[in-house]
């Protein structure tokens, strides 16, 4: 999609040669991949403008035309704002990437949960005057730390969700696991489903959802390893399940057979996030360094 500038409730940009000669409705739906319902409502409410005037879906585009869309309407935050420490790794008009500490829930799973990452992002939005619903694009387990992506308006959310579904958002994790690897790298393609013997645990199951994890051993220690993992899918507990399935549970991950050797929580961190920006096709790479407790663990293993 073209680079867009946010001005109040409107996004505006200039159509390029690659966007010319198409019916505008087709351009928005099929090339820019806006949701059909969103496109229908925008045209119905005369909130798509070319050169400052409302147009119909069948209008044929020309290079150099200014397009404006009213897609950034003020919204309630959707969750109670909480003021607290929030480490922002990247931000622009359309998206926000923050560092989630270990031990903090990403979003409330019960009414009693009043201190989650979503609550802190809501508080940040309130402080910054951002009138938008809090929308996380993907999730991390409570005891996993690292980079989390948020959308700052509904259209950005729809486009980022589509990129996530198509595996166009690359999420890289670092894990410290038990054991010695015989292969330095590989791909785990094993479906994941619920474990009917445990309320929260997952397991590799033929009837589960497709799940693909790519791994590479970064460092092999005496009886542990530092492993980089990249996800093609985003199943609950995916890395934890897949590495345990290989016989290499995460250090500190008691649910999947790991022991607390040098760390009291599962040794998993979302270290890197890469994506093509939904507005402008700019490549974004955000690094999130290992937290102190994992750096201490690394030093211990090296020693």
Tab-separated table of C-alpha atoms in Angstrom:
chain	number	residue	atom	x	y	z
A	1	UNK	CA	0.000	0.000	0.000
A	2	UNK	CA	1.159	3.584	-0.616
A	3	UNK	CA	2.716	5.696	2.108
A	4	UNK	CA	-0.055	7.468	3.990
A	5	UNK	CA	-0.009	10.493	6.266
A	6	UNK	CA	-2.469	10.579	9.169
A	7	UNK	CA	-4.226	13.906	9.690
A	8	UNK	CA	-6.896	13.682	12.334
A	9	UNK	CA	-9.433	11.092	11.190
A	10	UNK	CA	-8.072	10.874	7.635
A	11	UNK	CA	-5.268	9.009	5.907
A	12	UNK	CA	-3.944	10.577	2.713
A	13	UNK	CA	-1.394	9.602	0.069
A	14	UNK	CA	-0.469	9.959	-3.602
A	15	UNK	CA	-1.238	7.141	-6.043
A	16	UNK	CA	1.733	5.838	-8.004
A	17	UNK	CA	1.969	4.429	-11.525
A	18	UNK	CA	1.504	0.907	-10.128
A	19	UNK	CA	-1.906	1.948	-8.727
A	20	UNK	CA	-3.161	3.627	-11.916
A	21	UNK	CA	-5.758	2.289	-14.347
A	22	UNK	CA	-7.704	0.240	-11.770
A	23	UNK	CA	-11.206	0.602	-10.425
A	24	UNK	CA	-10.761	2.132	-6.992
A	25	UNK	CA	-12.859	-0.480	-5.193
A	26	UNK	CA	-10.757	-3.285	-6.721
A	27	UNK	CA	-7.549	-1.446	-5.815
A	28	UNK	CA	-8.590	-1.168	-2.173
A	29	UNK	CA	-9.911	-4.721	-1.840
A	30	UNK	CA	-7.612	-6.826	-3.994
A	31	UNK	CA	-4.304	-4.967	-4.161
A	32	UNK	CA	-4.241	-3.096	-0.862
A	33	UNK	CA	-6.191	-5.944	0.819
A	34	UNK	CA	-8.556	-3.776	2.800
A	35	UNK	CA	-11.452	-5.796	4.293
A	36	UNK	CA	-14.492	-5.904	1.981
A	37	UNK	CA	-16.783	-4.646	4.744
A	38	UNK	CA	-14.497	-1.683	5.410
A	39	UNK	CA	-14.354	-0.759	1.715
A	40	UNK	CA	-18.146	-1.007	1.359
A	41	UNK	CA	-18.764	1.269	4.343
A	42	UNK	CA	-16.173	3.817	3.245
A	43	UNK	CA	-17.795	4.271	-0.160
A	44	UNK	CA	-21.318	4.128	1.258
A	45	UNK	CA	-20.496	6.957	3.658
A	46	UNK	CA	-18.604	8.957	0.977
A	47	UNK	CA	-15.380	8.727	2.947
A	48	UNK	CA	-13.063	7.887	0.039
A	49	UNK	CA	-11.913	11.013	-1.794
A	50	UNK	CA	-9.864	11.480	-4.951
A	51	UNK	CA	-8.510	14.972	-5.469
A	52	UNK	CA	-10.726	16.098	-2.589
A	53	UNK	CA	-14.055	14.787	-3.950
A	54	UNK	CA	-16.083	11.676	-3.027
A	55	UNK	CA	-15.938	8.956	-5.696
A	56	UNK	CA	-17.591	5.612	-6.465
A	57	UNK	CA	-15.999	2.167	-6.357
A	58	UNK	CA	-15.918	1.926	-10.160
A	59	UNK	CA	-13.891	5.157	-10.540
A	60	UNK	CA	-10.680	4.442	-12.493
A	61	UNK	CA	-7.527	5.704	-10.808
A	62	UNK	CA	-4.735	7.848	-12.259
A	63	UNK	CA	-1.137	8.240	-11.153
A	64	UNK	CA	-0.508	11.369	-9.116
A	65	UNK	CA	-4.025	11.586	-7.675
A	66	UNK	CA	-4.375	12.242	-3.977
A	67	UNK	CA	-6.470	9.659	-2.159
A	68	UNK	CA	-7.990	10.321	1.254
A	69	UNK	CA	-9.837	7.830	3.461
A	70	UNK	CA	-11.593	8.539	6.762
A	71	UNK	CA	-10.490	5.471	8.697
A	72	UNK	CA	-9.077	6.838	11.968
A	73	UNK	CA	-12.267	7.667	13.840
A	74	UNK	CA	-11.938	8.290	17.593
A	75	UNK	CA	-12.661	5.152	19.598
A	76	UNK	CA	-12.875	4.258	23.280
A	77	UNK	CA	-9.712	2.572	24.580
A	78	UNK	CA	-11.663	-0.602	25.287
A	79	UNK	CA	-9.690	-1.380	28.444
A	80	UNK	CA	-9.025	0.580	31.640
A	81	UNK	CA	-5.866	2.706	31.318
A	82	UNK	CA	-3.100	2.016	33.836
A	83	UNK	CA	-0.068	4.273	34.222
A	84	UNK	CA	3.202	2.375	34.502
A	85	UNK	CA	6.548	1.666	32.891
A	86	UNK	CA	6.194	0.830	29.197
A	87	UNK	CA	9.268	0.346	27.003
A	88	UNK	CA	8.460	1.514	23.466
A	89	UNK	CA	10.682	-0.071	20.814
A	90	UNK	CA	9.073	1.525	17.732
A	91	UNK	CA	6.133	3.825	17.039
A	92	UNK	CA	4.523	5.749	14.194
A	93	UNK	CA	0.971	6.871	13.309
A	94	UNK	CA	-0.116	3.322	12.492
A	95	UNK	CA	1.614	0.859	14.789
A	96	UNK	CA	3.374	0.467	18.115
A	97	UNK	CA	5.934	-2.148	19.218
A	98	UNK	CA	6.673	-2.547	22.931
A	99	UNK	CA	8.800	-4.791	25.144
A	100	UNK	CA	6.733	-7.077	27.384
A	101	UNK	CA	8.495	-8.095	30.600
A	102	UNK	CA	8.251	-11.682	31.813
A	103	UNK	CA	5.529	-12.311	34.384
A	104	UNK	CA	3.105	-9.762	32.934
A	105	UNK	CA	-0.062	-11.017	31.257
A	106	UNK	CA	-0.525	-9.629	27.769
A	107	UNK	CA	-4.286	-9.182	28.134
A	108	UNK	CA	-6.822	-9.904	30.879
A	109	UNK	CA	-8.188	-13.439	30.885
A	110	UNK	CA	-10.357	-12.816	33.942
A	111	UNK	CA	-12.249	-9.748	35.180
A	112	UNK	CA	-9.928	-9.524	38.178
A	113	UNK	CA	-6.880	-8.919	35.961
A	114	UNK	CA	-6.252	-5.158	36.118
A	115	UNK	CA	-2.512	-5.019	35.401
A	116	UNK	CA	-1.646	-6.387	31.944
A	117	UNK	CA	0.353	-5.148	28.961
A	118	UNK	CA	-2.904	-4.071	27.299
A	119	UNK	CA	-3.715	-1.965	30.391
A	120	UNK	CA	-0.303	-0.280	30.189
A	121	UNK	CA	-0.692	0.404	26.442
A	122	UNK	CA	-4.134	1.876	27.187
A	123	UNK	CA	-2.525	4.186	29.754
A	124	UNK	CA	0.120	5.178	27.209
A	125	UNK	CA	-2.543	5.942	24.593
A	126	UNK	CA	-4.372	8.132	27.119
A	127	UNK	CA	-1.191	10.030	27.992
A	128	UNK	CA	-0.349	10.569	24.308
A	129	UNK	CA	-3.883	11.629	23.355
A	130	UNK	CA	-4.346	8.619	21.076
A	131	UNK	CA	-8.088	7.953	20.779
A	132	UNK	CA	-7.969	4.357	19.605
A	133	UNK	CA	-8.963	0.927	20.825
A	134	UNK	CA	-6.065	-1.125	22.194
A	135	UNK	CA	-5.418	-3.902	19.627
A	136	UNK	CA	-2.535	-6.358	20.016
A	137	UNK	CA	-1.718	-8.123	16.742
A	138	UNK	CA	-0.156	-11.254	18.269
A	139	UNK	CA	0.402	-12.674	21.751
A	140	UNK	CA	3.111	-13.823	24.123
A	141	UNK	CA	2.710	-16.169	27.090
A	142	UNK	CA	2.762	-14.578	30.536
A	143	UNK	CA	6.304	-15.804	31.299
A	144	UNK	CA	7.693	-15.014	27.829
A	145	UNK	CA	9.330	-11.618	27.368
A	146	UNK	CA	9.989	-9.510	24.301
A	147	UNK	CA	8.545	-7.593	21.378
A	148	UNK	CA	4.758	-7.265	20.934
A	149	UNK	CA	3.067	-5.488	18.013
A	150	UNK	CA	0.001	-3.244	18.409
A	151	UNK	CA	-2.147	-1.527	15.763
A	152	UNK	CA	-3.109	2.115	16.382
A	153	UNK	CA	-6.292	2.224	14.309
A	154	UNK	CA	-8.814	-0.212	12.839
A	155	UNK	CA	-7.455	-0.226	9.281
A	156	UNK	CA	-3.897	-0.792	10.443
A	157	UNK	CA	-5.212	-3.663	12.581
A	158	UNK	CA	-6.966	-5.298	9.622
A	159	UNK	CA	-3.870	-5.026	7.406
A	160	UNK	CA	-1.492	-6.312	10.090
A	161	UNK	CA	-3.829	-9.221	10.906
A	162	UNK	CA	-3.768	-10.184	7.226
A	163	UNK	CA	0.035	-10.025	7.127
A	164	UNK	CA	0.210	-12.203	10.227
A	165	UNK	CA	-2.178	-14.735	8.663
A	166	UNK	CA	-0.002	-14.879	5.544
A	167	UNK	CA	3.190	-15.309	7.644
A	168	UNK	CA	4.508	-11.942	6.450
A	169	UNK	CA	5.417	-10.803	9.964
A	170	UNK	CA	8.638	-12.532	10.978
A	171	UNK	CA	8.920	-13.262	14.698
A	172	UNK	CA	12.282	-14.493	15.990
A	173	UNK	CA	12.756	-15.929	19.483
A	174	UNK	CA	15.729	-16.993	21.568
A	175	UNK	CA	15.317	-19.989	23.868
A	176	UNK	CA	17.624	-21.775	26.289
A	177	UNK	CA	16.799	-25.479	26.331
A	178	UNK	CA	17.924	-28.771	27.859
A	179	UNK	CA	20.136	-31.291	26.097
A	180	UNK	CA	22.529	-31.594	23.179
A	181	UNK	CA	21.350	-31.309	19.577
A	182	UNK	CA	22.432	-33.766	16.908
A	183	UNK	CA	21.251	-31.384	14.148
A	184	UNK	CA	22.270	-27.720	14.185
A	185	UNK	CA	19.121	-26.580	12.425
A	186	UNK	CA	15.799	-27.899	11.231
A	187	UNK	CA	12.070	-27.383	10.804
A	188	UNK	CA	9.454	-28.826	13.142
A	189	UNK	CA	6.240	-29.349	11.191
A	190	UNK	CA	3.908	-30.943	13.730
A	191	UNK	CA	0.255	-30.028	14.437
A	192	UNK	CA	-0.603	-28.807	17.918
A	193	UNK	CA	-3.825	-29.469	19.832
A	194	UNK	CA	-5.116	-29.372	23.396
A	195	UNK	CA	-3.994	-31.971	25.915
A	196	UNK	CA	-7.211	-33.553	27.184
A	197	UNK	CA	-5.444	-34.598	30.378
A	198	UNK	CA	-4.460	-31.040	31.369
A	199	UNK	CA	-6.503	-27.779	31.243
A	200	UNK	CA	-3.723	-25.499	29.941
A	201	UNK	CA	-1.144	-27.754	28.326
A	202	UNK	CA	-0.879	-28.340	24.582
A	203	UNK	CA	0.660	-31.291	22.730
A	204	UNK	CA	1.621	-32.474	19.275
A	205	UNK	CA	-1.494	-34.186	17.941
A	206	UNK	CA	-2.464	-35.481	14.468
A	207	UNK	CA	-5.835	-33.747	14.853
A	208	UNK	CA	-4.348	-30.431	15.961
A	209	UNK	CA	-3.843	-27.169	14.081
A	210	UNK	CA	-0.929	-26.886	11.633
A	211	UNK	CA	2.206	-25.561	13.333
A	212	UNK	CA	5.647	-24.879	11.857
A	213	UNK	CA	8.748	-23.791	13.775
A	214	UNK	CA	12.211	-23.285	12.241
A	215	UNK	CA	15.135	-23.609	14.664
A	216	UNK	CA	18.876	-23.055	14.631
A	217	UNK	CA	21.313	-23.862	17.425
A	218	UNK	CA	23.313	-20.706	18.215
A	219	UNK	CA	25.424	-22.123	21.053
A	220	UNK	CA	25.748	-25.664	22.391
A	221	UNK	CA	26.761	-25.927	26.053
A	222	UNK	CA	27.538	-29.006	28.173
A	223	UNK	CA	23.929	-30.131	28.522
A	224	UNK	CA	21.939	-27.133	27.301
A	225	UNK	CA	21.705	-24.985	24.177
A	226	UNK	CA	20.845	-21.485	23.018
A	227	UNK	CA	18.399	-21.836	20.119
A	228	UNK	CA	16.923	-19.322	17.687
A	229	UNK	CA	13.342	-20.043	16.594
A	230	UNK	CA	11.294	-18.467	13.807
A	231	UNK	CA	7.552	-19.095	13.595
A	232	UNK	CA	5.485	-19.639	10.464
A	233	UNK	CA	2.370	-20.094	12.608
A	234	UNK	CA	1.307	-18.795	16.006
A	235	UNK	CA	-0.198	-21.646	18.011
A	236	UNK	CA	-0.538	-21.453	21.783
A	237	UNK	CA	2.755	-22.500	23.450
A	238	UNK	CA	4.122	-23.414	19.986
A	239	UNK	CA	7.865	-23.142	20.652
A	240	UNK	CA	7.509	-24.729	24.091
A	241	UNK	CA	5.536	-27.673	22.682
A	242	UNK	CA	7.715	-28.202	19.612
A	243	UNK	CA	11.083	-28.103	21.409
A	244	UNK	CA	9.773	-30.371	24.162
A	245	UNK	CA	8.531	-32.726	21.416
A	246	UNK	CA	12.121	-32.880	20.117
A	247	UNK	CA	13.328	-33.772	23.610
A	248	UNK	CA	14.629	-30.269	24.407
A	249	UNK	CA	12.232	-28.567	26.837
A	250	UNK	CA	12.952	-24.958	27.769
A	251	UNK	CA	14.902	-24.299	30.940
A	252	UNK	CA	12.464	-23.238	33.644
A	253	UNK	CA	9.386	-24.522	31.768
A	254	UNK	CA	7.928	-26.983	34.286
A	255	UNK	CA	4.711	-27.429	32.266
A	256	UNK	CA	6.650	-29.118	29.449
A	257	UNK	CA	9.359	-30.896	31.414
A	258	UNK	CA	11.931	-28.146	31.895
A	259	UNK	CA	13.870	-27.688	35.125
A	260	UNK	CA	14.683	-24.337	36.791
A	261	UNK	CA	18.412	-24.459	36.094
A	262	UNK	CA	19.578	-20.867	36.477
A	263	UNK	CA	16.204	-19.289	35.766
A	264	UNK	CA	12.837	-19.415	37.518
A	265	UNK	CA	10.694	-18.881	34.420
A	266	UNK	CA	10.645	-20.361	30.927
A	267	UNK	CA	13.767	-19.171	29.112
A	268	UNK	CA	12.059	-17.713	26.045
A	269	UNK	CA	12.335	-14.178	24.644
A	270	UNK	CA	10.912	-12.544	21.489
A	271	UNK	CA	14.149	-10.970	20.336
A	272	UNK	CA	13.238	-9.632	16.906
A	273	UNK	CA	10.230	-8.527	14.871
A	274	UNK	CA	10.364	-7.834	11.117
A	275	UNK	CA	7.572	-6.730	8.814
A	276	UNK	CA	6.763	-4.670	5.762
A	277	UNK	CA	4.890	-1.576	6.902
A	278	UNK	CA	1.195	-1.750	5.914
A	279	UNK	CA	1.356	1.876	4.683
A	280	UNK	CA	4.296	2.517	2.387
A	281	UNK	CA	5.961	-0.908	2.063
A	282	UNK	CA	8.905	0.197	4.224
A	283	UNK	CA	10.802	-2.662	5.862
A	284	UNK	CA	10.844	-2.473	9.650
A	285	UNK	CA	13.176	-4.446	11.894
A	286	UNK	CA	12.949	-4.061	15.655
A	287	UNK	CA	15.396	-5.767	18.008
A	288	UNK	CA	14.594	-6.430	21.652
A	289	UNK	CA	17.742	-7.380	23.631
A	290	UNK	CA	17.709	-10.224	26.149
A	291	UNK	CA	16.543	-9.212	29.646
A	292	UNK	CA	19.016	-9.330	32.530
A	293	UNK	CA	17.853	-12.676	33.952
A	294	UNK	CA	18.467	-14.372	30.588
A	295	UNK	CA	21.849	-12.664	30.199
A	296	UNK	CA	22.805	-14.026	33.632
A	297	UNK	CA	21.634	-17.475	32.539
A	298	UNK	CA	23.746	-17.228	29.387
A	299	UNK	CA	26.839	-16.265	31.385
A	300	UNK	CA	26.218	-19.172	33.743
A	301	UNK	CA	25.906	-21.653	30.884
A	302	UNK	CA	29.049	-20.325	29.210
A	303	UNK	CA	30.947	-20.650	32.482
